[in-house]
Coordinates of C-alpha atoms in Angstrom, one line a residue:
X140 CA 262.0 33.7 5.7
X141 CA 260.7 36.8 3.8
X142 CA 264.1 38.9 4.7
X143 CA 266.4 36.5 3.7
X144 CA 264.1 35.7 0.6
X145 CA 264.1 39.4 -0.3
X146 CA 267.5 40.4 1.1
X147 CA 266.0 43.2 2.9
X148 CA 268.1 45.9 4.5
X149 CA 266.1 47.6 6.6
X150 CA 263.0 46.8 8.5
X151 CA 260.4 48.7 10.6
X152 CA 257.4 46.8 12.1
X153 CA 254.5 48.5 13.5
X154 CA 254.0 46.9 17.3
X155 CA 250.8 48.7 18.3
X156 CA 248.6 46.4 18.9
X157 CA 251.3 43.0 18.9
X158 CA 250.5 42.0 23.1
X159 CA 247.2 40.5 22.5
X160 CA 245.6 43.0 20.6
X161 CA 246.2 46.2 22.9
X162 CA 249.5 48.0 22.5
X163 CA 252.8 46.1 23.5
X164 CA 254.4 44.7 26.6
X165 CA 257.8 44.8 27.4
X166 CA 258.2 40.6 26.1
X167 CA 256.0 41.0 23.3
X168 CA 258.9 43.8 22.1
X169 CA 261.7 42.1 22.8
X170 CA 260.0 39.1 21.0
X171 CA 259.7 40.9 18.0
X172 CA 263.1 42.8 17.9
X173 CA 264.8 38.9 18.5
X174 CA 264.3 38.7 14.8
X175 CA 265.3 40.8 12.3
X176 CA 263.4 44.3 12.8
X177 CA 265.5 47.2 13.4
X178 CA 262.9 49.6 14.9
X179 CA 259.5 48.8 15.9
X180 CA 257.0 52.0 15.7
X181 CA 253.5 52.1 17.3
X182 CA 250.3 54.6 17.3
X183 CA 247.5 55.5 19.9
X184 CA 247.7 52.5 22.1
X185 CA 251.5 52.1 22.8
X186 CA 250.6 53.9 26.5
X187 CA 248.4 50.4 27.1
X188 CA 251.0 48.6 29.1
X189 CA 253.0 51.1 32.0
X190 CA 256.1 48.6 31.8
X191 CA 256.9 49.5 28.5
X192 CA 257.9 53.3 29.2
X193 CA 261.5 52.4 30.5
X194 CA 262.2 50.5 27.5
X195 CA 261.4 53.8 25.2
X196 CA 265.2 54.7 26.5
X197 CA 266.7 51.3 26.3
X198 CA 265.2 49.6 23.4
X199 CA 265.0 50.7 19.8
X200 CA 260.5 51.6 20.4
X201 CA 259.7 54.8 18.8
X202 CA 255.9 56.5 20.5
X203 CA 254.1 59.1 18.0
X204 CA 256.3 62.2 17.6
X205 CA 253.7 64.8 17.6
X206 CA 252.5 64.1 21.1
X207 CA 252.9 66.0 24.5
X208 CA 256.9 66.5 24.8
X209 CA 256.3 65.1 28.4
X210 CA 255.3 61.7 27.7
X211 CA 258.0 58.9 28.1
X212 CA 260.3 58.2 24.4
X213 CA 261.4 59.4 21.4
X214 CA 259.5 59.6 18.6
X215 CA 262.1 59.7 16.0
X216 CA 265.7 58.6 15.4
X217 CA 268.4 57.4 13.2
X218 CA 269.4 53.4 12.6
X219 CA 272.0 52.0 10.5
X220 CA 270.6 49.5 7.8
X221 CA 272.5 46.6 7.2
X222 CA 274.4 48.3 4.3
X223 CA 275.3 51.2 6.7
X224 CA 273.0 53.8 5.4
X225 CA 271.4 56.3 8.2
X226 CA 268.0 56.0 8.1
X227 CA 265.3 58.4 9.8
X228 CA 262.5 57.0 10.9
X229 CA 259.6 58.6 12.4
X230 CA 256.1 57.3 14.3
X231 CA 253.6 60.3 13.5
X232 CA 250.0 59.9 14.6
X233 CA 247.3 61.5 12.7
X234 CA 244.5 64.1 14.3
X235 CA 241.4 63.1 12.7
X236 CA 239.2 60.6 14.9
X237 CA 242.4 59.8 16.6
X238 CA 241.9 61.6 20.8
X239 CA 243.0 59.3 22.6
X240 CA 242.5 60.0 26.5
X241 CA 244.6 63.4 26.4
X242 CA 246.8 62.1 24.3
X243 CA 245.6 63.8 21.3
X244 CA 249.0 64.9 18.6
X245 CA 249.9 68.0 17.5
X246 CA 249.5 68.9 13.7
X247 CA 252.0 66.3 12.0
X248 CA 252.3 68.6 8.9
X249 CA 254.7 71.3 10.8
X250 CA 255.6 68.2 13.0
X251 CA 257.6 67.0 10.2
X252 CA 258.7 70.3 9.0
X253 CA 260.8 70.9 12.2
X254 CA 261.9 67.3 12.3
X255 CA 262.9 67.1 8.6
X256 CA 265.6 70.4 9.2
X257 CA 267.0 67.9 12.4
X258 CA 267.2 64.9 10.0
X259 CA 268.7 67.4 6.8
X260 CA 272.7 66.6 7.8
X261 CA 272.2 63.3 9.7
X262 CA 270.0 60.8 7.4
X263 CA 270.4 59.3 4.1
X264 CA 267.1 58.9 3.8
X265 CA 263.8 59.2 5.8
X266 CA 260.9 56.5 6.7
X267 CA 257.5 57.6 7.9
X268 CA 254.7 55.5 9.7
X269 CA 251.7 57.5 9.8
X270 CA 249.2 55.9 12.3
X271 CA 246.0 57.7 11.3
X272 CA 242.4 56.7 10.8
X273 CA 241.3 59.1 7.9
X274 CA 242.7 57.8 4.3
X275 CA 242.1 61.7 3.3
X276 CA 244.9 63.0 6.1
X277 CA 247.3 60.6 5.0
X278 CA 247.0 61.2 1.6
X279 CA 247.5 64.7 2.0
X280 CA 250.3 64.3 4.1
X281 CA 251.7 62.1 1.6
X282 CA 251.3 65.2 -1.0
X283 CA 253.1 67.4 1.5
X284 CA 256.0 65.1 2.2
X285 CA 256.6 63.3 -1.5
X286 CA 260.8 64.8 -2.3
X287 CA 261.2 65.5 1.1
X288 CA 260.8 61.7 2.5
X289 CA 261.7 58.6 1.0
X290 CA 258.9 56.1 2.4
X291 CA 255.2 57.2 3.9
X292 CA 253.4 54.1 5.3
X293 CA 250.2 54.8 6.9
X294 CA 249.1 52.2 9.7
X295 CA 245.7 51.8 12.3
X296 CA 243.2 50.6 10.0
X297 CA 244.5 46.8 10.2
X298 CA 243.0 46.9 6.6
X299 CA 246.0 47.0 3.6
X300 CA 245.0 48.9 0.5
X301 CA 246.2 48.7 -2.8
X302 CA 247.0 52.3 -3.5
X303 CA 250.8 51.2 -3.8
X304 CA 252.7 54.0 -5.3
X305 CA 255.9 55.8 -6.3
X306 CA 254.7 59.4 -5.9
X307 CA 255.7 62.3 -8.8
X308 CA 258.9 63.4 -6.6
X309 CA 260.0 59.9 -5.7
X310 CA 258.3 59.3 -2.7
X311 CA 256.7 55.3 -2.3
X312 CA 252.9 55.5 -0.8
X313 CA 250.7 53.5 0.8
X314 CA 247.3 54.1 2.5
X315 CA 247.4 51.2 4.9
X316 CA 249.9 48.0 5.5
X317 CA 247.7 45.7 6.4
X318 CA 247.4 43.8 9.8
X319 CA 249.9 40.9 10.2
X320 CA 247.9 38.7 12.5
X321 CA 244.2 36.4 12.5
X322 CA 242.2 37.4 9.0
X323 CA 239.4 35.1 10.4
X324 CA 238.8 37.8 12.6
X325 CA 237.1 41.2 12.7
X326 CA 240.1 43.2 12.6
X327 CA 241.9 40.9 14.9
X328 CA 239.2 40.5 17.0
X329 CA 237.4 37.1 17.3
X330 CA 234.7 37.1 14.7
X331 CA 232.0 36.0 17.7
X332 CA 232.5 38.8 20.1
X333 CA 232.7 41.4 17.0
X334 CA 229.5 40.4 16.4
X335 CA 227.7 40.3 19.6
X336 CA 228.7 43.2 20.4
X337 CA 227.3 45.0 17.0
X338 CA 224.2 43.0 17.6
X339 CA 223.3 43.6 21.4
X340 CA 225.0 46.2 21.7
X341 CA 227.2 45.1 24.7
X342 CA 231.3 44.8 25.0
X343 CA 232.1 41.6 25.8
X344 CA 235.4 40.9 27.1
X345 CA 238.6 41.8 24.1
X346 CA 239.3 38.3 22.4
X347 CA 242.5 37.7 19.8
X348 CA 241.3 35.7 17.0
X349 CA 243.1 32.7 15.8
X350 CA 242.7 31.6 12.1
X351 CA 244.3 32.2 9.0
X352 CA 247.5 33.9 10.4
X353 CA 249.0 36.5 7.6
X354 CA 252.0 38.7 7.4
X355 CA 251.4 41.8 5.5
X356 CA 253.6 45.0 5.1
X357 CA 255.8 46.2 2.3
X358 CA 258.8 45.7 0.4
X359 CA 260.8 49.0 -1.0
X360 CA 263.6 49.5 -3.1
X361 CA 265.0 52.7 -2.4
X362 CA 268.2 54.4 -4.3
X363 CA 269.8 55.9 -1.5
X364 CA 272.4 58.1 -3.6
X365 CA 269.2 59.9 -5.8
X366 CA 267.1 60.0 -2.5
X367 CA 263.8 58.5 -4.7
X368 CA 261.9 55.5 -4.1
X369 CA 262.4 52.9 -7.5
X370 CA 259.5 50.8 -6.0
X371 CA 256.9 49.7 -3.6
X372 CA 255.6 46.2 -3.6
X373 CA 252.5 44.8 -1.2
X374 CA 253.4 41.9 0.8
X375 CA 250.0 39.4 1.7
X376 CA 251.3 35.3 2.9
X377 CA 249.5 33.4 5.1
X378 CA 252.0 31.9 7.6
X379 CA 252.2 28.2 9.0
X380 CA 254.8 29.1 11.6
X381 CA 257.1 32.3 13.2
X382 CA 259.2 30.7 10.6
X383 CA 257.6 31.9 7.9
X384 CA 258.8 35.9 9.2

C-alpha cells in the first residue's frame, strides 16, 4: 500500500473522471474516500452525475472554486492531516480551452488572491489542484503562486509530465499528475473506439479501457514550520489489485 509504504500524511485524489470515465457518482466517491484520501477534488466534469450535488455539503468533494457562486459546493476548505496540521486545499479550473456548458471559471489568478487572505490565519499550509488544459496557464500560475502556496498540481490532461520541481520560493510543481487508471487506452478510453472515431469521424458510444491499470500522482515532503516544499517525487506503478492503493 503506497500510503503505508510512504507514510503519507495527507492525501488529495483528483475524482473527475473516477465513474466510468465521466465525472463521479455518489458510490464511486464514497468508494474512494473508504480508503485513505482525505479530500477528493475534481475539474469540468464533476456536474456529470446530478446525485452528487448533495454530497458537496456532506462529503469532503471540493467543485472548482472559480465558478458561478450559485452552483452546488465548496471549492475550498481546511482538513487536518494525520499529524494535525491545517491544510488548505483548493480545486481551481483553468480558462483556456476549458468552457464547459456555462460553466466557464472566473480568472483563477485573483481567484486565489481573495482566497489566499481567507486561508492567511487558518492554514498551515496550502495545496492547489489546477485542472487546466494549457501547460502555459498553469505554469504561469505556478510563477504567481510559488511563496504563497506550498503544493500546485495541475490535472485534466490524464498525461503526467516530468517537469517535477521545487520552485525558487519553495513552492513544489508539476504540469500534470498523470491518470491513475487503463494506459492501454487512449487517455482512458478504449484504444478501438479512440480510433474509429479519429478515423470516420463518428462518436461511438464512451468505452473505459481495461489494460495495464497504473496509479500515478505525487509524493511531497513539505516542512510545515518554514512553509517550503523540501521535495516532489513522481509516482508511476502498474497495479495488480485495489490493493496495490
Amino acid at each position: 500500500m503506497l500510503v503505508r509504504k510512504h507514510r503519507v500524511d495527507f492525501v488529495v485524489a483528483n475524482a473527475e473522471n473516477a465513474a466510468g470515465g465521466r465525472g463521479v457518482t455518489p458510490k464511486v466517491a464514497e468508494e474512494i474516500l473508504e480508503s485513505p484520501v482525505h479530500v477528493l477534488t475534481a475539474g469540468n466534469h464533476i456536474w456529470e452525475h446530478d446525485t452528487l450535488r448533495p454530497y458537496f455539503e456532506t462529503h469532503p468533494i471540493l467543485r472548482p472554486y472559480n465558478v458561478d457562486v450559485s452552483l452546488p459546493g465548496h471549492g475550498s476548505g481546511i482538513f487536518m492531516a494525520n499529524e494535525g496540521t491545517r491544510v488548505g486545499v483548493v480545486s481551481l479550473q483553468g480558462r483556456i480551452f476549458m468552457d464547459e456548458k456555462g460553466k466557464t471559471a472566473s480568472d483563477p489568478f485573483r481567484a486565489m488572491d481573495v482566497l489566499l487572505a481567507e486561508f492567511k490565519a487558518r492554514a498551515d499550509i496550502v495545496i492547489v489542484d489546477f485542472h487546466a488544459e494549457a501547460t502555459s496557464e498553469k505554469r504561469a500560475l505556478a510563477w504567481y503562486l510559488d511563496g504563497r502556496v506550498q503544493l500546485l498540481f495541475g490535472t485534466h490532461t490524464h498525461v503526467q509530465t516530468s517537469d517535477e520541481e521545487i520552485m525558487p520560493k519553495g513552492m513544489a510543481y508539476i504540469s500534470d499528475v498523470g491518470m491513475s487508471g487503463p494506459h492501454a487506452s487512449v487517455i482512458g478510453l478504449d484504444k478501438d473506439v479512440a480510433l474509429h472515431r479519429f478515423l470516420a469521424g463518428e462518436k461511438k458510444r464512451f468505452k473505459v479501457a481495461e489494460g495495464d491499470v497504473r496509479i500515478e500522482g505525487i509524493l511531497v515532503d513539505i516542512d510545515v514550520k518554514a512553509k517550503r516544499a523540501r521535495s516532489i517525487v513522481r509516482i508511476r506503478e502498474r497495479c495488480a489489485s485495489e490493493n496495490d492503493l
